[in-house]
mmCIF file of C-alpha atoms in Angstrom:
data_model
loop_
_atom_site.group_PDB
_atom_site.id
_atom_site.type_symbol
_atom_site.label_atom_id
_atom_site.label_comp_id
_atom_site.label_asym_id
_atom_site.label_seq_id
_atom_site.Cartn_x
_atom_site.Cartn_y
_atom_site.Cartn_z
ATOM 1 C CA UNK V 1 126.833 76.735 55.964
ATOM 2 C CA UNK V 2 123.664 77.697 54.814
ATOM 3 C CA UNK V 3 122.404 81.246 54.465
ATOM 4 C CA UNK V 4 119.197 82.960 53.835
ATOM 5 C CA UNK V 5 119.901 86.377 51.604
ATOM 6 C CA UNK V 6 116.675 89.051 52.657
ATOM 7 C CA UNK V 7 116.090 92.037 51.089
ATOM 8 C CA UNK V 8 115.728 94.918 51.434
ATOM 9 C CA UNK V 9 117.687 95.168 54.455
ATOM 10 C CA UNK V 10 115.542 97.941 55.581
ATOM 11 C CA UNK V 11 112.465 100.417 54.689
ATOM 12 C CA UNK V 12 111.467 103.921 55.640
ATOM 13 C CA UNK V 13 107.672 104.229 54.376
ATOM 14 C CA UNK V 14 104.969 106.101 54.747
ATOM 15 C CA UNK V 15 101.501 105.083 56.442
ATOM 16 C CA UNK V 16 99.141 103.658 54.261
ATOM 17 C CA UNK V 17 101.603 102.377 51.568
ATOM 18 C CA UNK V 18 102.473 98.815 50.725
ATOM 19 C CA UNK V 19 105.130 96.858 51.656
ATOM 20 C CA UNK V 20 106.976 93.523 50.006
ATOM 21 C CA UNK V 21 110.248 91.965 50.927
ATOM 22 C CA UNK V 22 111.580 88.574 50.116
ATOM 23 C CA UNK V 23 114.005 85.599 51.017
ATOM 24 C CA UNK V 24 116.052 83.631 48.744
ATOM 25 C CA UNK V 25 118.444 80.595 49.695
ATOM 26 C CA UNK V 26 120.871 78.445 47.609
ATOM 27 C CA UNK V 27 118.969 75.214 48.391
ATOM 28 C CA UNK V 28 115.985 73.885 48.060
ATOM 29 C CA UNK V 29 113.415 74.018 51.598
ATOM 30 C CA UNK V 30 110.132 72.688 53.068
ATOM 31 C CA UNK V 31 108.991 74.883 55.001
ATOM 32 C CA UNK V 32 109.449 78.775 54.987
ATOM 33 C CA UNK V 33 108.413 81.087 58.157
ATOM 34 C CA UNK V 34 107.957 84.087 58.568
ATOM 35 C CA UNK V 35 108.207 86.504 61.518
ATOM 36 C CA UNK V 36 108.207 89.658 63.280
ATOM 37 C CA UNK V 37 110.465 91.115 66.213
ATOM 38 C CA UNK V 38 110.002 94.311 68.498
ATOM 39 C CA UNK V 39 113.057 95.289 70.162
ATOM 40 C CA UNK V 40 114.010 93.507 73.388
ATOM 41 C CA UNK V 41 111.530 90.429 72.432
ATOM 42 C CA UNK V 42 111.383 87.529 70.664
ATOM 43 C CA UNK V 43 110.125 87.102 67.501
ATOM 44 C CA UNK V 44 106.519 86.173 67.009
ATOM 45 C CA UNK V 45 105.440 84.350 64.463
ATOM 46 C CA UNK V 46 103.352 86.111 61.494
ATOM 47 C CA UNK V 47 103.006 83.009 58.845
ATOM 48 C CA UNK V 48 103.766 79.567 58.128
ATOM 49 C CA UNK V 49 103.909 78.377 54.350
ATOM 50 C CA UNK V 50 104.512 74.708 53.793
ATOM 51 C CA UNK V 51 103.498 73.975 50.128
ATOM 52 C CA UNK V 52 105.528 75.027 46.640
ATOM 53 C CA UNK V 53 103.413 77.771 45.271
ATOM 54 C CA UNK V 54 100.975 78.420 48.402
ATOM 55 C CA UNK V 55 100.060 82.022 49.517
ATOM 56 C CA UNK V 56 98.763 82.442 52.932
ATOM 57 C CA UNK V 57 97.184 85.451 54.596
ATOM 58 C CA UNK V 58 96.799 87.154 58.143
ATOM 59 C CA UNK V 59 94.829 89.617 57.996
ATOM 60 C CA UNK V 60 96.979 92.377 55.951
ATOM 61 C CA UNK V 61 100.162 90.199 55.847
ATOM 62 C CA UNK V 62 100.181 87.748 52.453
ATOM 63 C CA UNK V 63 102.695 85.691 51.799
ATOM 64 C CA UNK V 64 103.867 82.910 49.261
ATOM 65 C CA UNK V 65 106.330 80.075 49.175
ATOM 66 C CA UNK V 66 107.893 80.065 45.467
ATOM 67 C CA UNK V 67 108.008 77.501 43.347
ATOM 68 C CA UNK V 68 111.250 76.850 43.232
ATOM 69 C CA UNK V 69 111.093 76.039 46.800
ATOM 70 C CA UNK V 70 114.025 78.198 46.949
ATOM 71 C CA UNK V 71 112.323 82.134 48.135
ATOM 72 C CA UNK V 72 109.467 83.324 49.509
ATOM 73 C CA UNK V 73 108.099 86.647 50.226
ATOM 74 C CA UNK V 74 106.029 88.685 52.192
ATOM 75 C CA UNK V 75 103.582 91.636 51.456
ATOM 76 C CA UNK V 76 102.111 94.052 53.655
ATOM 77 C CA UNK V 77 99.533 96.044 52.938
ATOM 78 C CA UNK V 78 98.122 99.867 53.676
ATOM 79 C CA UNK V 79 100.849 99.943 56.607
ATOM 80 C CA UNK V 80 99.906 101.391 60.031
ATOM 81 C CA UNK V 81 102.645 102.432 62.532
ATOM 82 C CA UNK V 82 102.283 99.348 64.602
ATOM 83 C CA UNK V 83 104.154 97.665 61.423
ATOM 84 C CA UNK V 84 107.410 99.104 62.560
ATOM 85 C CA UNK V 85 110.457 96.555 63.890
ATOM 86 C CA UNK V 86 111.990 93.640 62.265
ATOM 87 C CA UNK V 87 110.997 91.134 60.067
ATOM 88 C CA UNK V 88 112.551 87.809 59.482
ATOM 89 C CA UNK V 89 112.514 84.829 57.199
ATOM 90 C CA UNK V 90 113.171 81.345 58.729
ATOM 91 C CA UNK V 91 113.178 78.218 56.663
ATOM 92 C CA UNK V 92 113.901 74.832 57.232
ATOM 93 C CA UNK V 93 115.885 72.987 54.958
ATOM 94 C CA UNK V 94 114.822 69.577 52.703
ATOM 95 C CA UNK V 95 117.224 66.856 53.532
ATOM 96 C CA UNK V 96 115.329 64.120 52.368
ATOM 97 C CA UNK V 97 114.761 62.544 55.529
ATOM 98 C CA UNK V 98 112.697 63.318 59.376
ATOM 99 C CA UNK V 99 112.659 66.798 60.684
ATOM 100 C CA UNK V 100 115.662 67.868 61.383
ATOM 101 C CA UNK V 101 114.643 70.935 63.559
ATOM 102 C CA UNK V 102 116.664 73.421 62.396
ATOM 103 C CA UNK V 103 115.243 76.770 61.147
ATOM 104 C CA UNK V 104 117.188 79.159 59.409
ATOM 105 C CA UNK V 105 117.139 82.695 59.770
ATOM 106 C CA UNK V 106 117.608 85.700 56.836
ATOM 107 C CA UNK V 107 118.968 88.918 58.071
ATOM 108 C CA UNK V 108 115.983 90.874 58.806
ATOM 109 C CA UNK V 109 114.435 93.839 56.810
ATOM 110 C CA UNK V 110 113.715 97.035 59.714
ATOM 111 C CA UNK V 111 110.635 98.529 58.681
ATOM 112 C CA UNK V 112 109.831 102.254 59.805
ATOM 113 C CA UNK V 113 106.670 103.584 58.871
ATOM 114 C CA UNK V 114 106.173 107.483 59.041
ATOM 115 C CA UNK V 115 102.744 108.760 59.955
ATOM 116 C CA UNK A 1 97.479 79.965 77.958
ATOM 117 C CA UNK A 2 100.807 81.232 78.816
ATOM 118 C CA UNK A 3 103.572 81.408 75.865
ATOM 119 C CA UNK A 4 107.094 80.248 76.191
ATOM 120 C CA UNK A 5 109.112 82.111 79.238
ATOM 121 C CA UNK A 6 112.660 82.630 79.818
ATOM 122 C CA UNK A 7 114.887 83.726 83.279
ATOM 123 C CA UNK A 8 116.177 85.744 83.499
ATOM 124 C CA UNK A 9 115.747 88.507 80.868
ATOM 125 C CA UNK A 10 118.875 89.999 81.643
ATOM 126 C CA UNK A 11 121.773 88.778 83.421
ATOM 127 C CA UNK A 12 125.304 90.707 83.464
ATOM 128 C CA UNK A 13 128.319 88.693 84.474
ATOM 129 C CA UNK A 14 131.896 88.963 84.571
ATOM 130 C CA UNK A 15 133.955 87.166 82.373
ATOM 131 C CA UNK A 16 134.828 83.743 83.576
ATOM 132 C CA UNK A 17 131.806 82.669 85.805
ATOM 133 C CA UNK A 18 129.443 80.252 85.070
ATOM 134 C CA UNK A 19 125.824 81.534 84.468
ATOM 135 C CA UNK A 20 121.973 79.215 83.678
ATOM 136 C CA UNK A 21 119.448 80.112 81.606
ATOM 137 C CA UNK A 22 115.678 78.446 82.012
ATOM 138 C CA UNK A 23 113.022 77.947 79.642
ATOM 139 C CA UNK A 24 109.799 76.745 79.955
ATOM 140 C CA UNK A 25 107.941 75.729 76.644
ATOM 141 C CA UNK A 26 104.455 75.670 76.017
ATOM 142 C CA UNK A 27 102.211 73.062 77.745
ATOM 143 C CA UNK A 28 102.587 70.344 76.003
ATOM 144 C CA UNK A 29 104.780 71.083 73.229
ATOM 145 C CA UNK A 30 107.107 68.640 73.367
ATOM 146 C CA UNK A 31 110.315 70.371 70.500
ATOM 147 C CA UNK A 32 111.996 73.069 72.497
ATOM 148 C CA UNK A 33 114.889 74.869 70.881
ATOM 149 C CA UNK A 34 117.432 76.788 71.604
ATOM 150 C CA UNK A 35 118.779 79.894 69.396
ATOM 151 C CA UNK A 36 121.301 82.663 69.486
ATOM 152 C CA UNK A 37 120.704 86.157 68.424
ATOM 153 C CA UNK A 38 123.573 89.141 67.998
ATOM 154 C CA UNK A 39 122.743 92.313 67.172
ATOM 155 C CA UNK A 40 121.073 93.245 63.583
ATOM 156 C CA UNK A 41 121.842 89.267 62.725
ATOM 157 C CA UNK A 42 118.781 86.412 62.981
ATOM 158 C CA UNK A 43 118.685 84.271 65.686
ATOM 159 C CA UNK A 44 121.165 81.229 65.077
ATOM 160 C CA UNK A 45 120.288 77.669 66.066
ATOM 161 C CA UNK A 46 121.996 76.054 68.868
ATOM 162 C CA UNK A 47 120.546 73.307 69.869
ATOM 163 C CA UNK A 48 117.055 71.059 70.558
ATOM 164 C CA UNK A 49 115.561 68.742 72.256
ATOM 165 C CA UNK A 50 112.683 66.309 71.623
ATOM 166 C CA UNK A 51 110.908 65.521 74.655
ATOM 167 C CA UNK A 52 114.246 64.531 76.993
ATOM 168 C CA UNK A 53 116.190 63.726 73.648
ATOM 169 C CA UNK A 54 119.131 66.345 72.849
ATOM 170 C CA UNK A 55 118.573 65.788 68.781
ATOM 171 C CA UNK A 56 120.461 68.028 67.028
ATOM 172 C CA UNK A 57 123.685 70.477 68.107
ATOM 173 C CA UNK A 58 124.807 73.018 66.281
ATOM 174 C CA UNK A 59 128.953 73.595 66.171
ATOM 175 C CA UNK A 60 128.006 77.009 67.830
ATOM 176 C CA UNK A 61 127.524 75.279 70.883
ATOM 177 C CA UNK A 62 131.584 74.846 71.976
ATOM 178 C CA UNK A 63 132.392 72.721 75.170
ATOM 179 C CA UNK A 64 131.782 75.346 77.378
ATOM 180 C CA UNK A 65 127.658 75.122 76.449
ATOM 181 C CA UNK A 66 125.453 72.447 78.126
ATOM 182 C CA UNK A 67 121.672 72.455 77.529
ATOM 183 C CA UNK A 68 119.625 69.828 79.279
ATOM 184 C CA UNK A 69 116.132 68.862 79.723
ATOM 185 C CA UNK A 70 115.849 66.291 82.224
ATOM 186 C CA UNK A 71 112.115 65.814 82.431
ATOM 187 C CA UNK A 72 111.483 66.890 78.686
ATOM 188 C CA UNK A 73 109.473 69.901 80.194
ATOM 189 C CA UNK A 74 111.082 72.807 80.752
ATOM 190 C CA UNK A 75 115.094 73.573 79.623
ATOM 191 C CA UNK A 76 118.340 74.862 81.244
ATOM 192 C CA UNK A 77 121.286 76.305 78.969
ATOM 193 C CA UNK A 78 124.553 76.814 80.886
ATOM 194 C CA UNK A 79 127.764 78.473 79.636
ATOM 195 C CA UNK A 80 131.099 77.645 81.602
ATOM 196 C CA UNK A 81 133.896 79.895 81.657
ATOM 197 C CA UNK A 82 131.894 83.235 79.854
ATOM 198 C CA UNK A 83 133.997 85.099 77.354
ATOM 199 C CA UNK A 84 133.117 88.435 76.209
ATOM 200 C CA UNK A 85 132.219 86.630 72.900
ATOM 201 C CA UNK A 86 128.856 85.102 74.785
ATOM 202 C CA UNK A 87 127.208 88.109 74.686
ATOM 203 C CA UNK A 88 124.498 87.775 72.978
ATOM 204 C CA UNK A 89 120.161 87.405 73.408
ATOM 205 C CA UNK A 90 119.497 83.797 73.848
ATOM 206 C CA UNK A 91 116.332 83.015 72.780
ATOM 207 C CA UNK A 92 114.090 79.944 73.536
ATOM 208 C CA UNK A 93 111.173 77.893 71.271
ATOM 209 C CA UNK A 94 108.860 75.406 71.230
ATOM 210 C CA UNK A 95 106.702 74.083 68.890
ATOM 211 C CA UNK A 96 103.821 71.062 68.982
ATOM 212 C CA UNK A 97 104.007 67.350 68.917
ATOM 213 C CA UNK A 98 102.190 67.601 65.573
ATOM 214 C CA UNK A 99 103.001 66.261 62.588
ATOM 215 C CA UNK A 100 101.210 69.089 60.237
ATOM 216 C CA UNK A 101 102.397 72.117 62.887
ATOM 217 C CA UNK A 102 105.855 70.993 64.228
ATOM 218 C CA UNK A 103 108.107 73.542 62.333
ATOM 219 C CA UNK A 104 105.990 76.289 63.724
ATOM 220 C CA UNK A 105 108.345 77.441 66.060
ATOM 221 C CA UNK A 106 107.085 79.836 69.010
ATOM 222 C CA UNK A 107 109.879 82.205 70.853
ATOM 223 C CA UNK A 108 110.057 83.344 74.349
ATOM 224 C CA UNK A 109 111.284 86.636 74.944
ATOM 225 C CA UNK A 110 114.572 85.811 75.203
ATOM 226 C CA UNK A 111 118.038 86.277 77.973
ATOM 227 C CA UNK A 112 119.708 88.842 77.497
ATOM 228 C CA UNK A 113 123.392 87.949 78.682
ATOM 229 C CA UNK A 114 126.236 90.757 78.993
ATOM 230 C CA UNK A 115 129.947 89.572 79.658
ATOM 231 C CA UNK A 116 131.961 92.211 81.313
#
């Protein structure tokens, strides 16, 4: 089945540093989403992207929908300790018909921030 | 303004028992989704409803699993004859009826199932 390749798998950075993570797929997606998940909780939606080339910011977070529609990246600027968590990309395949409803998730990037 | 709620938050059961989880979506959201997440992995899609109609089911949803949304509001997910491999976090999400945002799925806190 369809899989998303998310990298890096984990990151350990110093507070104040910028972070970048990305996601690639083998097929075209019509939507890319980025979520953050804390231990024992459900994923929280950070950013949604709908158009190829779209660049969207949410505070210190910036995400882009790749031109090929097969990739997306997320940047976090000036990281702080509360950025710690697991970040997931998720996407919906473009199947040429109506919305299927199913999101496909990456394997996650675990971010640790050292104060 | 309440988010998606799920009950129970934790469930420990013995192999072979039946379990049922409940999900209450965000008010006015007409789409409701179920996912399963195992340790170290991203959520995997199980099924989704638009109002009371179940529109898609994953092959992950074996015949021991059944989901309902009888009145188009809350949903239940039942697992019959549980197996140890069913141990996972079961996540529910909902999304708006608005076409421009119906891909934005908002998740509940999940139900952690442990099958002994």
